[in-house]
Amino acid sequence: MTGIRLTAPAPGWAIDADVVVVGSGVAGLTTALRCAAAGLATVVVTKARLDDGSTRWAQGGIAAALGEGDTPEQHLDDTLVAGAGLCDETAVRTLVTEGPDAVRRLIDTGAHFDTTDTGAIALTREGGHHRRRIAHAGGDATGAEISRALVGAVRSAALRIIENALVLDLLTDAAGRAEGVTLHVMGEGQHDGVGAVRAPAVVLATGGMGQVFSATTNPPVSTGDGVALALRAGAEVSDLEFVQFHPTVLFLGAGSEGQQPLVSEAVRGEGAHLVDASGTRFMLGQHELAELAPRDIVAKAITRQMHLQGAEHMYLDARHFGAAMWEQRFPTILAACRAHGIDPVTEPVPVAPAAHYASGGVRTDLRGRTTVPGLYACGEVACTGVHGANRLASNSLLEGLVFAERIAADIVDGPRTDAAPASRTVPAVPPAGDRTVPLLTAESRTGIQRVMSRGAGVIRSADGLARAADELEALRGAAAAAEEDGPKDAVPGVEAWEATNLLLVAQVLVAAAREREETRGCHWREDRPERDDAWRRHLVVRADQDLRPVVRTTDTSAFPPVRPGDPADSALPAGLPNHPADAPEEP
């Protein structure tokens, strides 16, 4: 424990439960459903409405070896190559072997995927996949369909739900074990103001941190709250330097900020071409898969072409699809493009990379356990080791499904108390001796985003990262000085808490990116352009007593156990041979 918390009023109300799940995407709702089905009193806390997380924005689909001739071994190979030598192979084996059945259980929950004329699940390809293994729904509305099914199941199960609630900090017992969370309900929820949910199992499923950058595909709620909470609670995070920039985000003009429309990789999977202003395909010869190379390779290629040609964007050309295919297969993307004055049926679509997905996060084992007892993490907020240095397309929804089920199983099989939730006596307020974080003003959020986009975006360097670190520290110092001078400029509230969370996440990300002096996966150092396998290891970060990042390097590419004395997760799923330790080099 750091003993540092966000500045906030004391909780004025409390709820007791067996499990509190923070987040309502595929990871959070799957965990909640499994825990509730086992008879555990489960509370779901979500920052906006139940279906407002990142899951519903997912266009492409969910990857699993469901097609004829495809195998988990082939899915494993593609994942390891995309991860650039840093995937935890045991975690990947778990994902690809348990994934197909997890998708089938999702279908049983009520999710409807697109099918062929014969009734089989329709599958497409995306970057880095050598086979068609991406199941999709509504053409390009897979996340929305998965969210619809899970939200419906949660409401049918009558789980207790607290919407419009920003989780603030972890509650712990005297031994440092998680015992619940404090949260602020934003007026429209069941409770108003700051309160607490007391529970011996806390599951973080808070999604990503894309709002740390100026331009992102992430919704406004993705402000890294789960990672920041975990750091303040003393948990370790890992691989935060590996932020995936999606190659094909609709270009809305220089200086565009906030959430940007995504043009799914599935468009390239169906045969769209990346071209420059003259119509020349520039991915040919750069990778055996051309436009379907792993995302980091495509994002780098687009960025390189933009720099070489002095252009602000490249183009995605799918005019050869015709109107009928666009309307049937990609109706959401078609509508988004047309809303911005672009008709992909008749003209190429301007695209540029934007922040999309955090491959790193709160470090967990294969049961979703973090380094803080009782605290679990799942989905984009977590670092299971599956993604390595670069997530393979459409593995994220699958990871949420598979590891949510594993977390629920661990909670259900774990120590149980005979006491009813309401009879527990865990305090609903943080210890009086805890210090508080100087809050940033709401306006600081834009400053953080611009610093990060300049210094820690697609292309990084020692000088740029050093400037970013100094500018972030200046923001932190200004907040501390303002608090000492009083009256406070930053009043406790959602915008100030979000900005303060973003600053902590940004400082940890920059510290890790400065440490990794190589180019690997989606971490591109222009001053260190080659991969260096002396760096084929993970960076693990914790926050010290002043909330400054402390970075250490693992001895190998394997993760150490999350708890001292625990054996490493070594049990492999049956049916797959061992894979060579070194993933193939990116062509």
Coordinates of C-alpha atoms in Angstrom, one line a residue:
M1 CA 0.0 0.0 0.0
T2 CA 1.2 3.5 -0.8
G3 CA -1.1 5.0 1.8
I4 CA -2.1 7.6 -0.8
R5 CA -5.7 8.2 -2.0
L6 CA -7.6 10.6 -4.1
T7 CA -8.9 13.7 -2.2
A8 CA -12.6 12.9 -1.7
P9 CA -15.3 13.3 0.9
A10 CA -15.7 10.4 3.3
P11 CA -18.2 7.8 2.2
G12 CA -21.7 8.6 3.3
W13 CA -23.2 5.2 2.6
A14 CA -22.1 1.5 2.2
I15 CA -23.3 -1.6 0.4
D16 CA -22.1 -5.2 1.4
A17 CA -21.4 -8.0 -1.1
D18 CA -19.3 -11.0 -1.8
V19 CA -17.9 -9.6 -5.0
V20 CA -17.7 -6.1 -6.5
V21 CA -17.0 -5.9 -10.2
V22 CA -15.9 -2.5 -11.5
G23 CA -16.7 -2.2 -15.2
S24 CA -19.4 -3.3 -17.5
G25 CA -17.7 -4.5 -20.7
V26 CA -17.3 -8.1 -21.8
A27 CA -14.8 -8.8 -19.0
G28 CA -16.8 -7.3 -16.1
L29 CA -20.2 -8.6 -17.1
T30 CA -19.0 -12.1 -17.8
T31 CA -17.3 -12.2 -14.4
A32 CA -20.4 -10.9 -12.7
L33 CA -22.7 -13.4 -14.4
R34 CA -20.5 -16.3 -13.4
C35 CA -20.1 -15.2 -9.8
A36 CA -23.9 -14.6 -9.4
A37 CA -24.7 -17.9 -11.0
A38 CA -22.6 -19.5 -8.2
G39 CA -24.7 -17.8 -5.6
L40 CA -22.4 -15.0 -4.7
A41 CA -23.8 -11.6 -3.8
T42 CA -22.4 -9.6 -6.7
V43 CA -22.5 -5.8 -7.3
V44 CA -21.6 -4.3 -10.7
V45 CA -20.2 -0.7 -10.6
T46 CA -19.9 1.1 -13.9
K47 CA -18.7 4.6 -14.7
A48 CA -21.6 5.5 -17.2
R49 CA -24.6 3.5 -18.3
L50 CA -24.3 -0.3 -18.2
D51 CA -23.6 -0.5 -22.0
D52 CA -21.4 2.6 -22.3
G53 CA -17.9 0.9 -22.0
S54 CA -15.4 0.1 -24.7
T55 CA -16.9 -3.3 -25.6
R56 CA -19.7 -1.8 -27.6
W57 CA -17.3 0.1 -29.8
A58 CA -15.5 -3.0 -31.0
Q59 CA -16.2 -3.4 -34.7
G60 CA -14.1 -6.2 -36.1
G61 CA -15.0 -9.2 -34.0
I62 CA -13.7 -11.9 -31.7
A63 CA -10.9 -14.3 -32.6
A64 CA -11.1 -18.0 -32.0
A65 CA -10.2 -21.2 -33.8
L66 CA -13.8 -22.0 -34.9
G67 CA -13.4 -22.6 -38.6
E68 CA -12.7 -25.8 -40.5
G69 CA -9.0 -26.5 -40.7
D70 CA -8.1 -23.9 -38.1
T71 CA -6.5 -25.0 -34.8
P72 CA -5.6 -23.4 -31.4
E73 CA -1.9 -24.1 -32.4
Q74 CA -2.2 -21.8 -35.5
H75 CA -4.0 -19.2 -33.4
L76 CA -1.1 -19.5 -30.9
D77 CA 1.5 -19.0 -33.6
D78 CA -0.1 -15.8 -34.9
T79 CA -0.5 -14.4 -31.4
L80 CA 3.2 -15.1 -30.5
V81 CA 4.4 -13.5 -33.7
A82 CA 2.3 -10.3 -33.2
G83 CA 3.5 -10.1 -29.6
A84 CA 7.1 -9.8 -30.7
G85 CA 8.7 -12.2 -28.3
L86 CA 7.1 -10.9 -25.1
C87 CA 3.9 -13.0 -24.9
D88 CA 3.6 -15.3 -21.9
E89 CA 3.2 -18.6 -23.8
T90 CA 1.2 -20.3 -21.1
A91 CA -1.3 -17.4 -21.0
V92 CA -1.6 -17.6 -24.8
R93 CA -2.2 -21.3 -24.7
T94 CA -4.9 -20.8 -22.2
L95 CA -6.5 -18.2 -24.4
V96 CA -6.5 -20.2 -27.6
T97 CA -7.5 -23.5 -26.1
E98 CA -10.3 -22.2 -23.8
G99 CA -11.4 -19.6 -26.3
P100 CA -13.6 -21.5 -28.7
D101 CA -15.8 -22.9 -25.9
A102 CA -15.9 -19.5 -24.2
V103 CA -17.4 -18.1 -27.5
R104 CA -19.9 -20.9 -27.6
R105 CA -21.0 -20.1 -24.0
L106 CA -21.3 -16.4 -25.1
I107 CA -23.7 -17.6 -27.9
D108 CA -25.6 -19.5 -25.3
T109 CA -25.9 -16.3 -23.3
G110 CA -27.7 -14.8 -26.2
A111 CA -25.1 -13.2 -28.5
H112 CA -26.0 -13.6 -32.2
F113 CA -23.1 -13.7 -34.7
D114 CA -23.3 -13.4 -38.4
T115 CA -23.7 -16.7 -40.2
T116 CA -23.2 -18.2 -43.7
D117 CA -25.9 -19.5 -45.9
T118 CA -25.4 -22.9 -44.3
G119 CA -25.9 -21.6 -40.8
A120 CA -22.2 -21.7 -39.8
I121 CA -20.6 -18.8 -38.0
A122 CA -19.2 -16.4 -40.7
L123 CA -15.5 -15.8 -40.2
T124 CA -13.2 -13.1 -41.6
R125 CA -9.5 -12.2 -41.4
E126 CA -7.7 -9.3 -39.8
G127 CA -4.2 -8.2 -39.4
G128 CA -1.7 -10.8 -38.3
H129 CA -4.1 -13.8 -38.8
H130 CA -3.2 -16.4 -41.4
R131 CA -6.7 -17.8 -41.3
R132 CA -10.3 -16.6 -41.2
R133 CA -11.1 -16.8 -37.5
I134 CA -12.8 -13.6 -36.7
A135 CA -16.5 -14.0 -35.7
H136 CA -18.5 -10.8 -36.2
A137 CA -22.0 -9.6 -35.6
G138 CA -24.2 -7.0 -37.4
G139 CA -21.4 -6.8 -40.1
D140 CA -19.2 -4.4 -38.1
A141 CA -21.1 -4.1 -34.8
T142 CA -19.7 -7.1 -32.9
G143 CA -19.1 -5.2 -29.7
A144 CA -22.6 -3.7 -29.6
E145 CA -24.1 -7.2 -30.0
I146 CA -22.0 -8.7 -27.3
S147 CA -22.8 -5.8 -25.0
R148 CA -26.5 -6.2 -25.7
A149 CA -26.5 -9.9 -24.9
L150 CA -24.5 -9.5 -21.7
V151 CA -26.4 -6.5 -20.4
G152 CA -29.7 -8.4 -21.1
A153 CA -28.4 -11.4 -19.2
V154 CA -27.2 -9.2 -16.2
R155 CA -30.6 -7.5 -16.0
S156 CA -32.4 -10.8 -16.2
A157 CA -30.2 -12.1 -13.4
A158 CA -31.3 -9.1 -11.3
L159 CA -27.7 -8.3 -10.2
R160 CA -27.3 -5.2 -8.2
I161 CA -26.0 -2.5 -10.5
I162 CA -24.6 1.0 -9.7
E163 CA -24.4 3.1 -12.8
N164 CA -22.8 6.6 -13.3
A165 CA -20.2 5.7 -10.6
L166 CA -16.5 6.5 -10.7
V167 CA -14.6 4.2 -8.5
L168 CA -12.0 6.1 -6.4
D169 CA -9.8 3.9 -4.3
L170 CA -9.4 0.4 -2.8
L171 CA -10.5 -0.4 0.7
T172 CA -8.2 -2.8 2.5
D173 CA -8.0 -4.6 5.8
A174 CA -5.1 -4.3 8.3
A175 CA -3.1 -7.0 6.4
G176 CA -3.5 -5.1 3.1
R177 CA -6.1 -7.4 1.6
A178 CA -8.8 -5.9 -0.7
E179 CA -12.1 -5.4 1.1
G180 CA -14.0 -3.2 -1.3
V181 CA -13.9 0.1 -3.0
T182 CA -14.9 3.7 -2.5
L183 CA -16.9 5.4 -5.3
H184 CA -18.7 8.5 -6.3
V185 CA -22.1 8.3 -7.9
M186 CA -22.8 11.1 -10.3
G187 CA -26.3 12.1 -9.5
E188 CA -28.3 9.7 -11.7
G189 CA -27.4 6.5 -10.0
Q190 CA -29.1 4.7 -7.1
H191 CA -27.1 6.7 -4.6
D192 CA -25.6 10.1 -4.8
G193 CA -22.2 11.3 -3.7
V194 CA -19.3 9.2 -2.3
G195 CA -20.0 5.8 -0.8
A196 CA -18.5 2.4 -0.5
V197 CA -19.0 -1.2 -1.6
R198 CA -17.5 -3.6 0.9
A199 CA -16.5 -7.0 -0.5
P200 CA -13.6 -9.5 0.0
A201 CA -13.2 -9.9 -3.8
V202 CA -12.7 -6.8 -6.0
V203 CA -12.5 -7.2 -9.8
L204 CA -11.2 -4.4 -11.9
A205 CA -12.6 -4.5 -15.4
T206 CA -12.4 -0.8 -16.0
G207 CA -11.1 -0.9 -19.6
G208 CA -8.4 1.2 -21.2
M209 CA -6.5 4.5 -20.9
G210 CA -6.7 5.8 -24.4
Q211 CA -7.8 9.2 -23.2
V212 CA -4.2 9.8 -22.0
F213 CA -3.6 10.8 -25.7
S214 CA -5.2 13.6 -27.7
A215 CA -6.6 11.4 -30.4
T216 CA -8.0 7.9 -29.5
T217 CA -10.6 5.4 -30.5
N218 CA -11.5 5.0 -26.8
P219 CA -14.7 6.5 -25.4
P220 CA -14.4 9.5 -23.0
V221 CA -14.7 7.2 -19.9
S222 CA -11.4 5.4 -20.7
T223 CA -9.2 7.5 -18.4
G224 CA -7.1 4.7 -16.8
D225 CA -9.0 4.8 -13.5
G226 CA -8.4 1.1 -12.8
V227 CA -4.6 1.3 -13.4
A228 CA -4.3 4.4 -11.2
L229 CA -6.4 2.8 -8.4
A230 CA -4.2 -0.3 -8.5
L231 CA -1.0 1.7 -8.4
R232 CA -2.2 3.7 -5.4
A233 CA -3.2 0.4 -3.7
G234 CA 0.3 -1.0 -4.2
A235 CA -0.3 -3.3 -7.1
E236 CA 2.3 -3.8 -9.9
V237 CA 1.6 -2.9 -13.5
S238 CA 3.6 -4.2 -16.5
D239 CA 4.3 -3.4 -20.1
L240 CA 2.5 -0.1 -20.0
E241 CA 4.9 1.2 -22.7
F242 CA 3.1 -1.0 -25.3
V243 CA 0.2 1.2 -26.4
Q244 CA -1.3 0.0 -29.7
F245 CA -2.0 2.7 -32.2
H246 CA -4.7 1.5 -34.6
P247 CA -3.4 2.1 -38.1
T248 CA -6.7 3.1 -39.7
V249 CA -8.6 5.7 -37.8
L250 CA -10.8 8.2 -39.8
F251 CA -8.8 11.4 -40.2
L252 CA -10.9 14.3 -39.1
G253 CA -8.4 17.1 -39.7
A254 CA -5.2 18.3 -38.1
G255 CA -5.6 18.9 -34.4
S256 CA -8.7 16.8 -34.0
E257 CA -8.9 15.6 -30.4
G258 CA -11.0 13.2 -28.4
Q259 CA -12.6 10.0 -29.6
Q260 CA -12.1 9.4 -33.3
P261 CA -14.1 7.0 -35.5
L262 CA -12.4 3.6 -36.1
V263 CA -12.2 2.0 -39.5
S264 CA -12.0 -1.6 -38.6
E265 CA -9.2 -3.9 -39.6
A266 CA -11.8 -6.2 -41.0
V267 CA -12.2 -3.7 -44.0
R268 CA -8.6 -4.6 -44.9
G269 CA -9.5 -8.2 -44.1
E270 CA -12.1 -8.1 -46.9
G271 CA -9.6 -6.7 -49.4
A272 CA -9.3 -2.9 -48.9
H273 CA -5.9 -1.4 -49.9
L274 CA -3.7 1.2 -48.2
V275 CA -2.6 3.8 -50.7
D276 CA -1.0 7.3 -50.7
A277 CA -2.5 10.3 -52.4
S278 CA -1.3 9.1 -55.8
G279 CA -3.1 5.7 -55.3
T280 CA 0.1 3.7 -54.8
R281 CA -0.1 0.7 -52.5
F282 CA 2.8 1.2 -50.1
M283 CA 2.4 -2.0 -48.0
L284 CA 3.4 -4.3 -50.8
G285 CA 6.9 -5.7 -50.2
Q286 CA 7.0 -4.5 -46.6
H287 CA 5.4 -7.6 -45.1
E288 CA 4.2 -11.0 -46.5
L289 CA 0.7 -10.1 -45.4
A290 CA 0.8 -6.6 -46.9
E291 CA -2.2 -4.6 -45.5
L292 CA -2.9 -7.5 -43.1
A293 CA 0.5 -7.3 -41.3
P294 CA 0.3 -7.0 -37.5
R295 CA -1.0 -3.6 -36.4
D296 CA 2.3 -2.2 -35.2
I297 CA 3.9 -2.8 -38.6
V298 CA 1.0 -1.2 -40.5
A299 CA 0.9 1.8 -38.1
K300 CA 4.6 2.3 -38.5
A301 CA 4.4 2.0 -42.3
I302 CA 1.6 4.6 -42.5
T303 CA 3.5 7.0 -40.1
R304 CA 6.7 6.5 -42.2
Q305 CA 4.9 7.3 -45.4
M306 CA 3.3 10.4 -43.9
H307 CA 6.7 11.7 -42.8
L308 CA 8.3 10.9 -46.1
Q309 CA 5.6 12.6 -48.1
G310 CA 4.9 15.5 -45.7
A311 CA 1.3 14.3 -45.5
E312 CA -1.2 14.4 -42.6
H313 CA -2.8 11.0 -43.5
M314 CA -2.9 8.1 -46.0
Y315 CA -5.9 6.5 -47.6
L316 CA -7.8 3.3 -47.3
D317 CA -9.3 2.4 -50.7
A318 CA -12.3 0.0 -50.8
R319 CA -14.2 1.5 -53.7
H320 CA -14.1 -1.9 -55.4
F321 CA -16.4 -3.3 -52.6
G322 CA -19.4 -1.6 -54.2
A323 CA -22.4 -0.1 -52.4
A324 CA -24.1 -3.4 -51.5
M325 CA -21.0 -4.8 -49.7
W326 CA -20.4 -1.6 -47.8
E327 CA -24.1 -1.4 -46.7
Q328 CA -24.3 -5.1 -45.7
R329 CA -20.8 -5.8 -44.2
F330 CA -19.8 -2.4 -42.8
P331 CA -22.9 -0.3 -42.2
T332 CA -21.5 1.3 -39.0
I333 CA -18.3 2.5 -40.7
L334 CA -20.2 3.6 -43.8
A335 CA -22.5 5.7 -41.7
A336 CA -19.6 7.2 -39.7
C337 CA -17.7 8.1 -42.9
R338 CA -20.7 9.7 -44.5
A339 CA -21.5 11.7 -41.4
H340 CA -18.1 13.3 -41.8
G341 CA -18.6 14.0 -45.5
I342 CA -16.7 11.0 -46.9
D343 CA -18.4 8.3 -49.1
P344 CA -16.2 5.2 -49.1
V345 CA -18.2 3.7 -52.0
T346 CA -16.9 6.4 -54.3
E347 CA -13.7 7.7 -52.7
P348 CA -10.8 6.5 -50.6
V349 CA -11.1 7.1 -46.9
P350 CA -8.4 9.3 -45.2
V351 CA -6.9 7.4 -42.3
A352 CA -4.1 8.0 -39.7
P353 CA -3.0 6.1 -36.6
A354 CA -4.5 6.9 -33.2
A355 CA -4.2 5.5 -29.7
H356 CA -6.3 2.4 -29.5
Y357 CA -5.4 -0.3 -27.0
A358 CA -3.2 -0.8 -23.9
S359 CA -1.4 -4.2 -24.2
G360 CA -0.1 -3.7 -20.7
G361 CA -1.9 -3.0 -17.4
V362 CA -2.3 -4.3 -13.9
R363 CA -0.1 -7.5 -13.7
T364 CA -2.1 -10.7 -13.1
D365 CA -1.6 -14.4 -13.1
L366 CA -3.7 -16.9 -15.0
R367 CA -6.5 -16.6 -12.4
G368 CA -6.6 -12.9 -12.8
R369 CA -5.1 -12.3 -9.3
T370 CA -3.0 -9.2 -8.9
T371 CA -0.1 -8.6 -6.4
V372 CA -2.7 -7.3 -3.9
P373 CA -4.6 -10.1 -2.3
G374 CA -8.3 -10.1 -3.1
L375 CA -7.8 -7.7 -6.0
Y376 CA -8.4 -9.1 -9.5
A377 CA -8.0 -7.5 -12.9
C378 CA -9.5 -8.5 -16.3
G379 CA -9.8 -7.2 -19.8
E380 CA -7.9 -4.2 -21.1
V381 CA -7.0 -2.9 -17.6
A382 CA -5.1 -6.1 -17.0
C383 CA -1.7 -7.5 -18.2
T384 CA -2.1 -11.3 -18.4
G385 CA 0.9 -11.7 -20.7
V386 CA -1.4 -12.7 -23.6
H387 CA -0.6 -9.6 -25.8
G388 CA 3.1 -9.2 -25.3
A389 CA 4.4 -6.1 -27.1
N390 CA 1.5 -5.9 -29.5
R391 CA -2.0 -7.3 -29.3
L392 CA -3.2 -9.5 -32.2
A393 CA -6.3 -8.2 -33.8
S394 CA -9.6 -9.3 -32.1
N395 CA -7.9 -11.1 -29.2
S396 CA -9.1 -8.6 -26.7
L397 CA -12.7 -9.6 -26.5
L398 CA -11.6 -13.2 -26.3
E399 CA -9.2 -12.4 -23.5
G400 CA -12.0 -10.7 -21.6
L401 CA -14.2 -13.8 -21.9
V402 CA -11.6 -16.4 -21.0
F403 CA -10.0 -14.7 -18.1
A404 CA -13.3 -13.5 -16.7
E405 CA -14.4 -17.1 -16.4
R406 CA -11.1 -18.0 -14.7
I407 CA -11.5 -15.1 -12.2
A408 CA -15.0 -16.2 -11.3
A409 CA -13.9 -19.8 -10.8
D410 CA -11.1 -18.6 -8.5
I411 CA -13.4 -16.5 -6.5
V412 CA -16.0 -19.2 -6.2
D413 CA -13.4 -21.9 -5.3
G414 CA -11.6 -19.6 -2.9
P415 CA -12.0 -19.2 0.9
R416 CA -15.6 -18.5 1.8
T417 CA -17.0 -16.9 5.0
D418 CA -20.1 -18.2 6.8
A419 CA -21.0 -14.6 7.7
A420 CA -23.6 -12.9 5.6
P421 CA -22.3 -9.9 3.7
A422 CA -24.4 -7.5 5.8
S423 CA -22.8 -8.8 9.1
R424 CA -19.2 -7.9 8.1
T425 CA -17.6 -5.1 10.1
V426 CA -15.0 -3.9 7.6
P427 CA -14.8 -0.1 7.8
A428 CA -16.4 1.8 4.9
V429 CA -13.9 4.6 5.2
P430 CA -10.1 4.7 4.4
P431 CA -7.7 4.8 7.4
A432 CA -7.4 8.3 8.9
G433 CA -3.6 8.3 8.4
D434 CA -3.7 8.0 4.6
R435 CA -2.4 10.9 2.6
T436 CA -4.3 12.3 -0.4
V437 CA -3.1 13.1 -3.9
P438 CA -3.0 16.8 -4.9
L439 CA -5.8 17.1 -7.5
L440 CA -5.4 18.5 -10.9
T441 CA -7.8 20.9 -12.4
A442 CA -10.2 19.7 -15.2
E443 CA -8.2 21.8 -17.7
S444 CA -5.1 19.8 -17.0
R445 CA -6.5 16.9 -18.9
T446 CA -5.9 18.5 -22.3
G447 CA -2.4 19.4 -21.2
I448 CA -1.6 15.8 -20.3
Q449 CA -3.0 14.6 -23.6
R450 CA -1.0 17.0 -25.7
V451 CA 2.2 16.2 -23.8
M452 CA 1.7 12.5 -24.3
S453 CA 0.8 12.8 -28.0
R454 CA 3.9 14.9 -28.7
G455 CA 6.4 12.8 -26.6
A456 CA 5.0 9.3 -26.3
G457 CA 2.9 8.7 -29.4
V458 CA 3.6 6.4 -32.3
I459 CA 7.2 7.5 -32.7
R460 CA 9.3 8.0 -29.5
S461 CA 12.8 9.1 -28.7
A462 CA 15.0 9.7 -25.6
D463 CA 14.7 13.4 -26.0
G464 CA 11.0 13.4 -26.6
L465 CA 10.3 11.2 -23.7
A466 CA 12.5 13.2 -21.4
R467 CA 10.6 16.4 -22.3
A468 CA 7.4 14.6 -21.7
A469 CA 8.6 13.4 -18.3
D470 CA 9.6 16.9 -17.3
E471 CA 6.3 18.5 -18.5
L472 CA 4.2 15.9 -16.6
E473 CA 6.3 16.5 -13.5
A474 CA 5.6 20.2 -13.9
L475 CA 1.9 19.5 -13.9
R476 CA 2.2 17.5 -10.8
G477 CA 4.3 20.1 -9.1
A478 CA 1.8 22.9 -10.0
A479 CA -1.0 20.8 -8.5
A480 CA 1.0 20.3 -5.3
A481 CA 1.9 24.0 -5.1
A482 CA -1.7 25.0 -5.6
E483 CA -2.9 22.7 -2.8
E484 CA -0.3 24.2 -0.4
D485 CA -1.2 27.8 -1.3
G486 CA -5.0 27.3 -1.1
P487 CA -7.7 27.9 -1.7
K488 CA -7.7 24.9 -3.9
D489 CA -8.1 25.4 -7.6
A490 CA -9.1 21.8 -8.1
V491 CA -12.3 20.9 -6.3
P492 CA -12.9 17.1 -5.7
G493 CA -15.1 15.9 -8.5
V494 CA -15.2 13.6 -11.5
E495 CA -13.2 15.8 -13.9
A496 CA -10.4 16.5 -11.3
W497 CA -10.2 12.8 -10.3
E498 CA -10.0 11.7 -13.9
A499 CA -7.2 14.2 -14.7
T500 CA -5.3 13.1 -11.6
N501 CA -5.7 9.4 -12.7
L502 CA -4.5 10.3 -16.2
L503 CA -1.4 12.0 -14.8
L504 CA -0.3 9.0 -12.8
V505 CA -0.9 6.6 -15.7
A506 CA 1.0 9.0 -18.1
Q507 CA 4.0 9.2 -15.7
V508 CA 4.3 5.4 -15.4
L509 CA 3.9 4.9 -19.2
V510 CA 6.6 7.5 -19.9
A511 CA 9.0 6.0 -17.3
A512 CA 8.6 2.6 -18.9
A513 CA 9.1 3.9 -22.4
R514 CA 12.2 5.7 -21.4
E515 CA 13.6 2.5 -19.8
R516 CA 13.0 0.3 -22.9
E517 CA 15.8 1.4 -25.2
E518 CA 14.8 -0.6 -28.2
T519 CA 12.0 -0.9 -30.8
R520 CA 9.7 -3.8 -30.1
G521 CA 6.0 -4.3 -31.1
C522 CA 4.1 -1.1 -30.8
H523 CA 6.9 0.6 -28.9
W524 CA 8.8 2.5 -31.6
R525 CA 12.0 4.3 -30.6
E526 CA 13.4 6.2 -33.6
D527 CA 16.7 6.6 -31.7
R528 CA 16.8 2.8 -31.1
P529 CA 15.2 1.5 -34.3
E530 CA 16.3 -2.2 -33.9
R531 CA 14.9 -4.9 -31.7
D532 CA 17.4 -5.9 -29.0
D533 CA 16.7 -9.2 -27.4
A534 CA 18.7 -8.2 -24.4
W535 CA 15.4 -6.4 -23.8
R536 CA 13.3 -9.5 -24.3
R537 CA 11.9 -9.1 -20.8
H538 CA 9.2 -7.2 -19.0
L539 CA 9.2 -3.9 -17.2
V540 CA 7.3 -4.1 -14.0
V541 CA 6.3 -0.8 -12.3
R542 CA 5.0 0.1 -8.9
A543 CA 4.4 3.5 -7.2
D544 CA 6.5 4.5 -4.3
Q545 CA 5.3 6.4 -1.2
D546 CA 5.2 9.6 -3.3
L547 CA 3.4 8.0 -6.2
R548 CA 6.5 8.1 -8.4
P549 CA 7.1 5.2 -10.7
V550 CA 9.7 2.6 -9.6
V551 CA 10.7 0.4 -12.6
R552 CA 12.3 -3.0 -12.5
T553 CA 13.2 -5.4 -15.2
T554 CA 12.3 -9.1 -15.1
D555 CA 15.1 -11.6 -15.5
T556 CA 13.5 -13.4 -18.4
S557 CA 10.5 -13.0 -20.8
A558 CA 8.4 -14.9 -18.2
F559 CA 6.4 -13.1 -15.6
P560 CA 7.4 -13.8 -12.0
P561 CA 4.6 -15.1 -9.7
V562 CA 2.2 -12.3 -8.5
R563 CA 2.6 -13.5 -4.8
P564 CA 5.9 -14.3 -3.1
G565 CA 6.1 -18.1 -2.6
D566 CA 3.5 -18.9 -5.2
P567 CA 4.6 -21.3 -8.0
A568 CA 4.6 -19.8 -11.5
D569 CA 1.6 -20.6 -13.7
S570 CA 3.1 -23.6 -15.4
A571 CA 0.2 -25.9 -16.1
L572 CA -0.4 -25.9 -19.8
P573 CA -3.8 -26.8 -21.4
A574 CA -3.8 -30.2 -22.8
G575 CA -3.4 -30.9 -26.5
L576 CA -0.8 -28.4 -27.5
P577 CA 2.9 -29.2 -27.9
N578 CA 5.5 -26.8 -26.4
H579 CA 6.3 -23.9 -28.8
P580 CA 9.8 -22.6 -29.3
A581 CA 10.6 -20.0 -26.8
D582 CA 11.5 -17.4 -29.3
A583 CA 8.7 -16.0 -31.5
P584 CA 9.7 -15.5 -35.1
E585 CA 11.1 -12.2 -36.1
E586 CA 8.8 -9.8 -37.7
P587 CA 9.5 -9.8 -41.5

